[in-house]
CSV table of C-alpha atoms in Angstrom, one decimal:
chain,number,residue,atom,x,y,z
O,3,UNK,CA,-168.5,-55.5,133.3
O,4,UNK,CA,-171.6,-55.1,131.3
O,5,UNK,CA,-170.5,-57.2,128.4
O,6,UNK,CA,-170.6,-60.5,129.9
O,7,UNK,CA,-172.7,-61.0,126.6
O,8,UNK,CA,-172.6,-63.6,124.0
O,9,UNK,CA,-171.2,-66.9,123.4
O,10,UNK,CA,-170.9,-70.7,123.5
O,11,UNK,CA,-167.6,-72.1,124.4
O,12,UNK,CA,-166.3,-75.2,122.5
O,13,UNK,CA,-164.6,-77.9,124.4
O,14,UNK,CA,-161.0,-77.1,123.8
O,15,UNK,CA,-159.3,-79.8,126.0
O,16,UNK,CA,-156.2,-81.3,124.3
O,17,UNK,CA,-156.4,-84.7,122.7
O,18,UNK,CA,-154.5,-86.3,125.6
O,19,UNK,CA,-157.0,-84.9,128.1
O,20,UNK,CA,-159.9,-86.1,126.0
O,21,UNK,CA,-158.5,-89.6,126.3
O,22,UNK,CA,-158.1,-89.2,130.0
O,23,UNK,CA,-161.1,-87.1,131.3
O,24,UNK,CA,-160.3,-84.6,134.0
O,25,UNK,CA,-162.1,-84.3,137.4
O,26,UNK,CA,-165.9,-84.1,137.2
O,27,UNK,CA,-166.2,-81.5,140.0
O,28,UNK,CA,-164.1,-78.7,141.4
O,29,UNK,CA,-164.1,-80.6,144.7
O,30,UNK,CA,-162.6,-83.6,142.9
O,31,UNK,CA,-160.0,-81.3,141.2
O,32,UNK,CA,-158.9,-79.8,144.5
O,33,UNK,CA,-158.6,-83.3,146.0
O,34,UNK,CA,-156.5,-84.4,143.1
O,35,UNK,CA,-154.3,-81.3,143.3
O,36,UNK,CA,-153.7,-82.0,147.0
O,37,UNK,CA,-153.0,-85.6,146.3
O,38,UNK,CA,-150.6,-84.9,143.4
O,39,UNK,CA,-149.2,-81.7,145.0
O,40,UNK,CA,-150.2,-79.7,142.0
O,41,UNK,CA,-152.1,-76.3,141.7
O,42,UNK,CA,-155.6,-76.4,140.4
O,43,UNK,CA,-156.4,-74.1,137.5
O,44,UNK,CA,-160.2,-73.3,137.4
O,45,UNK,CA,-161.6,-71.8,134.1
O,46,UNK,CA,-164.9,-70.2,135.0
O,47,UNK,CA,-166.8,-69.9,131.7
O,48,UNK,CA,-170.3,-70.3,130.2
O,49,UNK,CA,-172.0,-71.1,127.0
O,50,UNK,CA,-172.8,-67.4,126.5
O,51,UNK,CA,-169.4,-66.0,127.2
O,52,UNK,CA,-168.0,-64.4,124.1
O,53,UNK,CA,-164.6,-63.8,125.7
O,54,UNK,CA,-164.4,-67.5,126.3
O,55,UNK,CA,-164.7,-68.1,122.5
O,56,UNK,CA,-161.6,-66.0,122.1
O,57,UNK,CA,-159.6,-67.9,124.7
O,58,UNK,CA,-160.7,-71.3,123.3
O,59,UNK,CA,-159.8,-70.4,119.8
O,60,UNK,CA,-156.7,-68.4,120.2
O,61,UNK,CA,-155.0,-69.1,123.6
O,62,UNK,CA,-156.0,-72.4,125.3
O,63,UNK,CA,-154.4,-74.7,122.7
O,64,UNK,CA,-151.0,-75.5,121.3
O,65,UNK,CA,-147.7,-76.4,122.9
O,66,UNK,CA,-148.0,-73.8,125.8
O,67,UNK,CA,-151.4,-75.1,126.7
O,68,UNK,CA,-150.3,-78.8,126.6
O,69,UNK,CA,-147.2,-77.9,128.7
O,70,UNK,CA,-149.4,-76.1,131.3
O,71,UNK,CA,-151.7,-79.1,131.6
O,72,UNK,CA,-148.7,-81.1,132.9
O,73,UNK,CA,-148.2,-78.7,135.7
O,74,UNK,CA,-151.7,-78.1,136.9
O,75,UNK,CA,-155.0,-79.9,137.5
O,76,UNK,CA,-157.4,-78.2,135.1
O,77,UNK,CA,-161.1,-77.8,135.8
O,78,UNK,CA,-163.6,-76.2,133.5
O,79,UNK,CA,-166.3,-74.6,135.6
O,80,UNK,CA,-169.7,-73.9,134.0
O,81,UNK,CA,-171.5,-70.8,135.3
O,82,UNK,CA,-174.8,-72.3,134.4
O,83,UNK,CA,-174.4,-75.5,136.6
O,84,UNK,CA,-175.4,-75.2,140.2
O,85,UNK,CA,-172.2,-76.6,141.8
O,86,UNK,CA,-170.0,-74.4,139.7
O,87,UNK,CA,-172.2,-71.4,140.3
O,88,UNK,CA,-171.8,-72.0,144.0
O,89,UNK,CA,-168.0,-71.9,143.7
O,90,UNK,CA,-168.3,-68.7,141.7
O,91,UNK,CA,-170.1,-67.1,144.7
O,92,UNK,CA,-167.6,-68.6,147.1
O,93,UNK,CA,-164.6,-67.2,145.2
O,94,UNK,CA,-166.3,-64.0,144.4
O,95,UNK,CA,-166.0,-64.4,140.6
O,96,UNK,CA,-168.0,-61.7,138.8
O,97,UNK,CA,-166.5,-61.8,135.3
O,98,UNK,CA,-166.1,-64.5,132.6
O,99,UNK,CA,-163.8,-65.9,131.8
O,100,UNK,CA,-161.9,-65.8,135.1
O,101,UNK,CA,-159.0,-68.2,135.7
O,102,UNK,CA,-158.3,-68.9,139.4
O,103,UNK,CA,-155.2,-70.9,140.4
O,104,UNK,CA,-155.4,-72.6,143.8
O,105,UNK,CA,-152.5,-74.2,145.5
O,106,UNK,CA,-152.4,-77.7,147.0
O,107,UNK,CA,-152.9,-76.2,150.4
O,108,UNK,CA,-156.1,-74.5,149.3
O,109,UNK,CA,-154.8,-70.9,149.2
O,110,UNK,CA,-155.5,-68.9,146.0
O,111,UNK,CA,-152.3,-68.3,144.1
O,112,UNK,CA,-153.8,-65.7,141.9
O,113,UNK,CA,-156.3,-65.0,139.1
O,114,UNK,CA,-156.6,-63.7,135.6
O,115,UNK,CA,-159.7,-61.9,134.3
O,116,UNK,CA,-160.9,-61.6,130.8
O,117,UNK,CA,-159.3,-62.6,127.5
O,118,UNK,CA,-155.6,-62.1,126.9
O,119,UNK,CA,-153.3,-62.4,123.9
O,120,UNK,CA,-151.5,-65.7,124.0
O,121,UNK,CA,-148.1,-64.4,125.1
O,122,UNK,CA,-149.6,-62.2,127.9
O,123,UNK,CA,-151.7,-65.1,129.3
O,124,UNK,CA,-148.9,-67.6,129.6
O,125,UNK,CA,-146.6,-65.0,131.1
O,126,UNK,CA,-149.2,-64.1,133.7
O,127,UNK,CA,-149.8,-67.8,134.5
O,128,UNK,CA,-146.1,-68.4,135.0
O,129,UNK,CA,-146.0,-65.4,137.4
O,130,UNK,CA,-148.8,-66.8,139.4
O,131,UNK,CA,-147.4,-70.3,139.5
O,132,UNK,CA,-144.1,-68.9,140.9
O,133,UNK,CA,-146.0,-67.9,144.0
O,134,UNK,CA,-145.4,-64.2,143.7
O,135,UNK,CA,-149.1,-63.4,143.4
O,136,UNK,CA,-150.1,-65.3,146.5
O,137,UNK,CA,-151.8,-62.7,148.7
O,138,UNK,CA,-150.1,-63.9,151.9
O,139,UNK,CA,-146.6,-63.3,150.3
O,140,UNK,CA,-147.6,-59.9,149.0
O,141,UNK,CA,-148.8,-58.8,152.4
O,142,UNK,CA,-145.7,-60.0,154.1
O,143,UNK,CA,-143.6,-58.0,151.5
O,144,UNK,CA,-145.8,-55.0,152.0
O,145,UNK,CA,-145.3,-55.1,155.8
O,146,UNK,CA,-141.6,-54.9,155.2
O,147,UNK,CA,-142.1,-51.6,153.4
O,148,UNK,CA,-142.2,-52.7,149.7
O,149,UNK,CA,-144.3,-50.2,147.7
O,150,UNK,CA,-144.6,-52.6,144.9
O,151,UNK,CA,-146.0,-55.2,147.2
O,152,UNK,CA,-148.5,-52.6,148.6
O,153,UNK,CA,-149.7,-52.0,145.0
O,154,UNK,CA,-149.8,-55.8,144.4
O,155,UNK,CA,-152.0,-56.4,147.4
O,156,UNK,CA,-154.4,-53.7,146.4
O,157,UNK,CA,-154.5,-55.0,142.8
O,158,UNK,CA,-155.2,-58.5,144.1
O,159,UNK,CA,-158.2,-57.2,146.1
O,160,UNK,CA,-159.4,-55.4,142.9
O,161,UNK,CA,-159.2,-58.6,140.9
O,162,UNK,CA,-161.2,-60.3,143.6
O,163,UNK,CA,-163.9,-57.6,143.6
O,164,UNK,CA,-163.1,-56.8,147.3
O,165,UNK,CA,-163.0,-53.0,147.4
O,166,UNK,CA,-164.0,-52.7,151.1
O,167,UNK,CA,-161.6,-55.4,152.2
O,168,UNK,CA,-158.8,-54.0,150.2
O,169,UNK,CA,-159.2,-50.5,151.6
O,170,UNK,CA,-159.5,-51.9,155.2
O,171,UNK,CA,-156.2,-53.7,154.7
O,172,UNK,CA,-154.5,-50.5,153.5
O,173,UNK,CA,-155.9,-48.6,156.5
O,174,UNK,CA,-154.4,-51.2,158.8
O,175,UNK,CA,-150.9,-50.5,157.6
O,176,UNK,CA,-148.6,-48.5,159.9
O,177,UNK,CA,-149.0,-44.8,159.3
O,178,UNK,CA,-145.4,-44.6,158.1
O,179,UNK,CA,-146.0,-47.1,155.4
O,180,UNK,CA,-149.3,-45.5,154.4
O,181,UNK,CA,-147.9,-42.0,154.2
O,182,UNK,CA,-145.0,-43.1,152.0
O,183,UNK,CA,-147.1,-45.3,149.8
O,184,UNK,CA,-149.6,-42.5,149.1
O,185,UNK,CA,-146.9,-40.8,147.1
O,186,UNK,CA,-146.4,-43.9,144.9
O,187,UNK,CA,-148.4,-43.6,141.6
O,188,UNK,CA,-149.1,-47.3,141.3
O,189,UNK,CA,-150.5,-47.4,144.9
O,190,UNK,CA,-152.6,-44.3,144.3
O,191,UNK,CA,-154.1,-45.7,141.1
O,192,UNK,CA,-154.8,-49.1,142.8
O,193,UNK,CA,-156.6,-47.3,145.7
O,194,UNK,CA,-158.8,-45.4,143.2
O,195,UNK,CA,-159.8,-48.7,141.6
O,196,UNK,CA,-160.9,-50.0,145.0
O,197,UNK,CA,-162.8,-46.8,145.7
O,198,UNK,CA,-164.5,-47.3,142.3
O,199,UNK,CA,-165.5,-50.9,143.3
O,200,UNK,CA,-166.9,-49.5,146.6
O,201,UNK,CA,-168.9,-46.8,144.7
O,202,UNK,CA,-170.3,-49.4,142.3
O,203,UNK,CA,-171.4,-51.6,145.2
O,204,UNK,CA,-173.2,-48.6,146.8
O,205,UNK,CA,-174.6,-47.6,143.4
O,206,UNK,CA,-173.2,-44.2,144.1
O,207,UNK,CA,-173.1,-42.4,140.8
O,208,UNK,CA,-171.1,-39.4,142.0
O,209,UNK,CA,-168.5,-41.7,143.6
O,210,UNK,CA,-168.3,-43.7,140.4
O,211,UNK,CA,-167.8,-40.6,138.4
O,212,UNK,CA,-165.1,-39.3,140.7
O,213,UNK,CA,-163.2,-42.6,141.0
O,214,UNK,CA,-163.4,-43.6,137.3
O,215,UNK,CA,-162.2,-40.2,136.1
O,216,UNK,CA,-159.1,-40.5,138.3
O,217,UNK,CA,-158.6,-44.1,137.2
O,218,UNK,CA,-158.8,-43.1,133.5
O,219,UNK,CA,-156.1,-40.6,134.1
O,220,UNK,CA,-153.7,-43.4,134.9
O,221,UNK,CA,-152.1,-46.1,133.0
O,222,UNK,CA,-154.7,-48.9,133.0
O,223,UNK,CA,-154.0,-50.6,129.6
O,224,UNK,CA,-156.7,-52.9,128.3
O,225,UNK,CA,-159.0,-52.1,131.2
O,226,UNK,CA,-159.8,-48.7,129.7
O,227,UNK,CA,-163.1,-49.7,128.0
O,228,UNK,CA,-164.5,-51.2,131.2
O,229,UNK,CA,-163.7,-48.1,133.4
O,230,UNK,CA,-164.9,-45.7,130.7
O,231,UNK,CA,-168.1,-47.7,130.5
O,232,UNK,CA,-168.5,-47.2,134.3
O,233,UNK,CA,-168.1,-43.4,133.8
O,234,UNK,CA,-170.6,-43.3,130.9
O,235,UNK,CA,-173.2,-45.2,132.8
O,236,UNK,CA,-172.8,-43.2,136.0
O,237,UNK,CA,-173.1,-39.9,134.1
O,238,UNK,CA,-176.5,-40.6,132.6
O,239,UNK,CA,-178.3,-38.7,135.3
O,240,UNK,CA,-176.4,-35.5,134.6
O,241,UNK,CA,-177.7,-32.6,132.5
O,242,UNK,CA,-176.7,-32.9,128.8
O,243,UNK,CA,-174.2,-30.1,128.8
O,244,UNK,CA,-172.6,-31.2,132.1
O,245,UNK,CA,-172.3,-34.7,130.8
O,246,UNK,CA,-170.6,-33.6,127.6
O,247,UNK,CA,-168.1,-31.5,129.6
O,248,UNK,CA,-167.3,-34.6,131.7
O,249,UNK,CA,-167.0,-37.1,128.8
O,250,UNK,CA,-165.4,-34.9,126.1
O,251,UNK,CA,-161.9,-35.1,127.6
O,252,UNK,CA,-162.1,-38.9,127.2
O,253,UNK,CA,-162.6,-38.8,123.4
O,254,UNK,CA,-159.0,-38.2,122.2
O,255,UNK,CA,-157.3,-40.7,124.6
O,256,UNK,CA,-159.9,-43.3,123.8
O,257,UNK,CA,-159.4,-42.9,120.0
O,258,UNK,CA,-155.7,-43.3,120.5
O,259,UNK,CA,-156.4,-46.4,122.6
O,260,UNK,CA,-158.4,-47.9,119.7
O,261,UNK,CA,-155.9,-47.0,117.1
O,262,UNK,CA,-152.9,-48.3,119.0
O,263,UNK,CA,-154.2,-51.2,121.1
O,264,UNK,CA,-157.2,-52.6,119.3
O,265,UNK,CA,-157.4,-51.8,115.6
O,266,UNK,CA,-154.0,-53.1,114.8
O,267,UNK,CA,-152.5,-56.2,113.1
O,268,UNK,CA,-151.4,-57.5,116.4
O,269,UNK,CA,-153.6,-55.9,119.0
O,270,UNK,CA,-152.3,-55.7,122.6
O,271,UNK,CA,-155.8,-55.8,123.9
O,272,UNK,CA,-157.9,-58.9,123.0
O,273,UNK,CA,-161.3,-57.7,123.9
O,274,UNK,CA,-162.2,-55.8,120.7
O,275,UNK,CA,-165.9,-56.1,121.3
O,276,UNK,CA,-166.0,-54.1,124.6
O,277,UNK,CA,-163.6,-51.6,123.1
O,278,UNK,CA,-165.9,-51.0,120.1
O,279,UNK,CA,-169.1,-50.9,122.0
O,280,UNK,CA,-167.7,-48.5,124.6
O,281,UNK,CA,-166.5,-46.2,121.7
O,282,UNK,CA,-170.0,-46.3,120.3
O,283,UNK,CA,-171.5,-45.5,123.7
O,284,UNK,CA,-169.1,-42.6,124.2
O,285,UNK,CA,-170.0,-41.1,120.7
O,286,UNK,CA,-173.7,-41.5,121.5
O,287,UNK,CA,-173.4,-39.8,124.8
O,288,UNK,CA,-171.6,-36.9,123.2
O,289,UNK,CA,-174.3,-36.7,120.5
O,290,UNK,CA,-171.9,-37.8,117.7
O,291,UNK,CA,-174.2,-40.2,115.9
O,292,UNK,CA,-172.0,-40.2,112.8
O,293,UNK,CA,-169.0,-41.2,114.9
O,294,UNK,CA,-171.1,-43.9,116.6
O,295,UNK,CA,-172.0,-45.5,113.3
O,296,UNK,CA,-168.5,-45.1,111.9
O,297,UNK,CA,-166.8,-47.0,114.6
O,298,UNK,CA,-169.4,-49.8,114.4
O,299,UNK,CA,-169.1,-50.0,110.6
O,300,UNK,CA,-165.3,-50.1,110.9
O,301,UNK,CA,-165.6,-53.1,113.3
O,302,UNK,CA,-168.2,-54.8,111.0
O,303,UNK,CA,-165.9,-54.4,108.0
O,304,UNK,CA,-162.8,-55.6,109.8
O,305,UNK,CA,-164.7,-58.6,111.2
O,306,UNK,CA,-166.0,-59.7,107.8
O,307,UNK,CA,-162.6,-59.2,106.2
O,308,UNK,CA,-160.9,-61.5,108.8
O,309,UNK,CA,-163.7,-64.1,108.6
O,310,UNK,CA,-163.5,-64.5,104.8
O,311,UNK,CA,-167.0,-65.8,104.8
O,312,UNK,CA,-166.3,-68.7,107.2
O,313,UNK,CA,-168.2,-68.2,110.5
O,314,UNK,CA,-166.6,-71.3,112.0
O,315,UNK,CA,-163.1,-70.0,111.5
O,316,UNK,CA,-163.3,-67.8,114.5
O,317,UNK,CA,-166.3,-68.1,116.9
O,318,UNK,CA,-165.4,-65.0,118.9
O,319,UNK,CA,-165.1,-62.8,115.7
O,320,UNK,CA,-168.3,-64.2,114.3
O,321,UNK,CA,-170.2,-63.4,117.4
O,322,UNK,CA,-168.6,-59.9,117.6
O,323,UNK,CA,-170.0,-59.3,114.1
O,324,UNK,CA,-173.5,-60.2,115.3
O,325,UNK,CA,-173.3,-57.8,118.2
O,326,UNK,CA,-171.9,-54.9,116.1
O,327,UNK,CA,-174.9,-55.4,113.7
O,328,UNK,CA,-177.3,-55.4,116.7
O,329,UNK,CA,-175.8,-52.2,118.0
O,330,UNK,CA,-175.8,-50.6,114.5
O,331,UNK,CA,-179.5,-51.6,114.1
O,332,UNK,CA,-178.7,-53.3,110.8
O,333,UNK,CA,-181.9,-55.4,110.6
O,334,UNK,CA,-181.6,-57.2,107.3
O,335,UNK,CA,-177.9,-57.9,107.6
O,336,UNK,CA,-178.5,-59.2,111.2
O,337,UNK,CA,-181.3,-61.5,110.1
O,338,UNK,CA,-179.1,-63.0,107.4
O,339,UNK,CA,-176.1,-63.4,109.8
O,340,UNK,CA,-178.2,-64.9,112.6
O,341,UNK,CA,-179.6,-67.6,110.3
O,342,UNK,CA,-176.1,-68.3,109.1
O,343,UNK,CA,-174.9,-68.7,112.7
O,344,UNK,CA,-177.7,-71.1,113.5
O,345,UNK,CA,-176.6,-73.2,110.5
O,346,UNK,CA,-172.9,-72.9,111.4
O,347,UNK,CA,-173.3,-73.9,115.0
O,348,UNK,CA,-176.2,-76.4,115.1
O,349,UNK,CA,-174.9,-78.2,118.1
O,350,UNK,CA,-175.8,-75.6,120.7
O,351,UNK,CA,-178.8,-73.5,121.8
O,352,UNK,CA,-177.3,-70.1,121.7
O,353,UNK,CA,-178.1,-68.7,118.2
O,354,UNK,CA,-181.6,-70.2,118.0
O,355,UNK,CA,-182.3,-68.6,121.4
O,356,UNK,CA,-180.9,-65.2,120.4
O,357,UNK,CA,-182.7,-65.1,117.1
O,358,UNK,CA,-186.0,-66.3,118.6
O,359,UNK,CA,-185.7,-63.8,121.4
O,360,UNK,CA,-185.1,-60.9,119.1
O,361,UNK,CA,-188.1,-61.9,117.0
O,362,UNK,CA,-190.3,-62.0,120.1
O,363,UNK,CA,-189.0,-58.7,121.4
O,364,UNK,CA,-189.8,-57.2,118.0
O,365,UNK,CA,-193.4,-58.2,118.2
O,366,UNK,CA,-193.1,-61.4,116.1
O,367,UNK,CA,-193.9,-64.2,118.7
O,368,UNK,CA,-195.2,-66.7,116.1
O,369,UNK,CA,-192.0,-66.4,114.1
O,370,UNK,CA,-189.7,-66.5,117.2
O,371,UNK,CA,-191.3,-69.4,119.0
O,372,UNK,CA,-190.0,-72.2,116.8
O,373,UNK,CA,-186.5,-71.0,117.3
O,374,UNK,CA,-187.0,-70.8,121.0
O,375,UNK,CA,-188.4,-74.3,121.0
O,376,UNK,CA,-185.3,-75.6,119.1
O,377,UNK,CA,-183.1,-73.8,121.7
O,378,UNK,CA,-184.9,-75.4,124.6
O,379,UNK,CA,-184.1,-78.9,123.4
O,380,UNK,CA,-180.4,-78.1,123.9
O,381,UNK,CA,-180.5,-75.7,126.9
O,382,UNK,CA,-179.7,-76.8,130.4
O,383,UNK,CA,-179.4,-75.4,133.9
O,384,UNK,CA,-179.7,-71.6,134.2
O,385,UNK,CA,-179.9,-71.0,130.5
O,386,UNK,CA,-182.9,-73.4,130.2
O,387,UNK,CA,-184.8,-71.0,132.5
O,388,UNK,CA,-183.7,-68.1,130.3
O,389,UNK,CA,-185.0,-69.7,127.2
O,390,UNK,CA,-188.2,-70.7,128.9
O,391,UNK,CA,-188.9,-67.2,130.0
O,392,UNK,CA,-189.1,-66.1,126.3
O,393,UNK,CA,-191.1,-69.2,125.3
O,394,UNK,CA,-193.6,-68.1,127.9
O,395,UNK,CA,-193.6,-64.5,126.6
O,396,UNK,CA,-194.2,-65.7,123.1
O,397,UNK,CA,-197.0,-68.2,124.1
O,398,UNK,CA,-198.8,-65.6,126.2
O,399,UNK,CA,-198.6,-63.1,123.3
O,400,UNK,CA,-200.3,-65.8,121.2
O,401,UNK,CA,-202.9,-66.4,123.9
O,402,UNK,CA,-201.7,-70.0,124.4
O,403,UNK,CA,-201.7,-69.6,128.2
O,404,UNK,CA,-202.1,-73.3,129.0
O,405,UNK,CA,-198.9,-74.1,127.0
O,406,UNK,CA,-197.2,-71.3,128.8
O,407,UNK,CA,-198.1,-72.8,132.2
O,408,UNK,CA,-197.0,-76.2,131.1
O,409,UNK,CA,-193.6,-74.8,130.0
O,410,UNK,CA,-193.1,-73.2,133.3
O,411,UNK,CA,-194.1,-76.3,135.3
O,412,UNK,CA,-191.6,-78.5,133.3
O,413,UNK,CA,-188.8,-76.0,133.7
O,414,UNK,CA,-189.4,-75.5,137.4
O,415,UNK,CA,-189.5,-79.3,138.0
O,416,UNK,CA,-186.2,-79.7,136.2
O,417,UNK,CA,-184.3,-76.6,137.5
O,418,UNK,CA,-186.2,-75.0,140.3
O,419,UNK,CA,-184.2,-76.4,143.3
O,420,UNK,CA,-180.9,-75.3,141.8
O,421,UNK,CA,-182.0,-71.8,140.7
O,422,UNK,CA,-184.7,-70.6,143.0
O,423,UNK,CA,-184.5,-66.9,142.2
O,424,UNK,CA,-184.7,-67.4,138.4
O,425,UNK,CA,-187.5,-69.9,138.7
O,426,UNK,CA,-189.5,-67.5,140.9
O,427,UNK,CA,-189.2,-64.8,138.2
O,428,UNK,CA,-190.3,-67.4,135.6
O,429,UNK,CA,-193.3,-68.3,137.6
O,430,UNK,CA,-194.2,-64.6,138.1
O,431,UNK,CA,-194.1,-64.2,134.3
O,432,UNK,CA,-197.3,-66.1,134.1
O,433,UNK,CA,-199.2,-63.4,135.9
O,434,UNK,CA,-197.3,-60.3,134.6
O,435,UNK,CA,-198.8,-58.1,132.0
O,436,UNK,CA,-198.6,-59.8,128.6
O,437,UNK,CA,-196.9,-58.0,125.7
């Protein structure tokens, strides 16, 4: 999903856990789970993950959370740390947050992607812990002719971003099972979702358009913004009239989705940010600039109303407000808010970095550099390289090339071995055209 954007996650471990720190690495967590015969729950998150803010503030706390921690070994994986990044690649994790539950025998029990309302999250976790989401069980039930199990297997491959593997498994089913299952609506939808993954892997815009259009015709709940986002992106190469004809049928159902699932007192879908930004993108693609601004302004006003002037009351909502203002190009409002966010969250690098970066990108390197320098003092791992890249850009724009080279050397010495691709790009930035 494109909106992996935005956010620093607070440590939300319960007081009892704070007194007894959990495992330091995922390998240690897995060893503990095997020793204690408990499943391991891995929370893949990052300091820039806005969805993680929502989960930390609204879901991963309270009695249900404390009860869950007695049943699992919990490990918080940081996408910016080398060892945890390696586990992300091993488990094919592409979206944050992702919660992966692994049994004592090492088999994945199931996973949950993206933020969820509290009740939904704990219901899904309970289902996974029951063993029903284990891929080996689903496949065994599918082989016996269960259409629900066939759909479950395909859905599991989709959650794991394994489109090719999922379709290969389906093709391996006996013809009798395939032919019957093709008539099942859930199976048909699950297959289209895997075909969409395959098309995205191939960067096949026509395939993405075809598959996403079919998926959007089904009941996909809170995934609607992400699939529509795929359709909008893949349609960019079309002629304007053709693109409007393709996207116009999505306008009414998406508005209904916003009104009934997102902009309500108790939203069924927790990711308001993606829902709003996709709505704005759809309006823009259809040439409805008034509609684009209207949905952004509605989200801005609702966010401010719920925050009551206290940016620390809800980190997810505060960061959503920032992004809505960026998208609405509300410069003065955004300047004020970003300075307030820096003051509200002085313990991390994120808002100094974002404000400094925006100033540099807007041609104000001298103003942006102090904020980037402040961010660099608190950054680490992969995000330290990201901050350094904009420090270099600012320094080169100010003709302070010696300082730029020093910044690169320091960052490469600290993080180069762990993140070779990013550090290579950082080094190349010294010779790229300045500006």
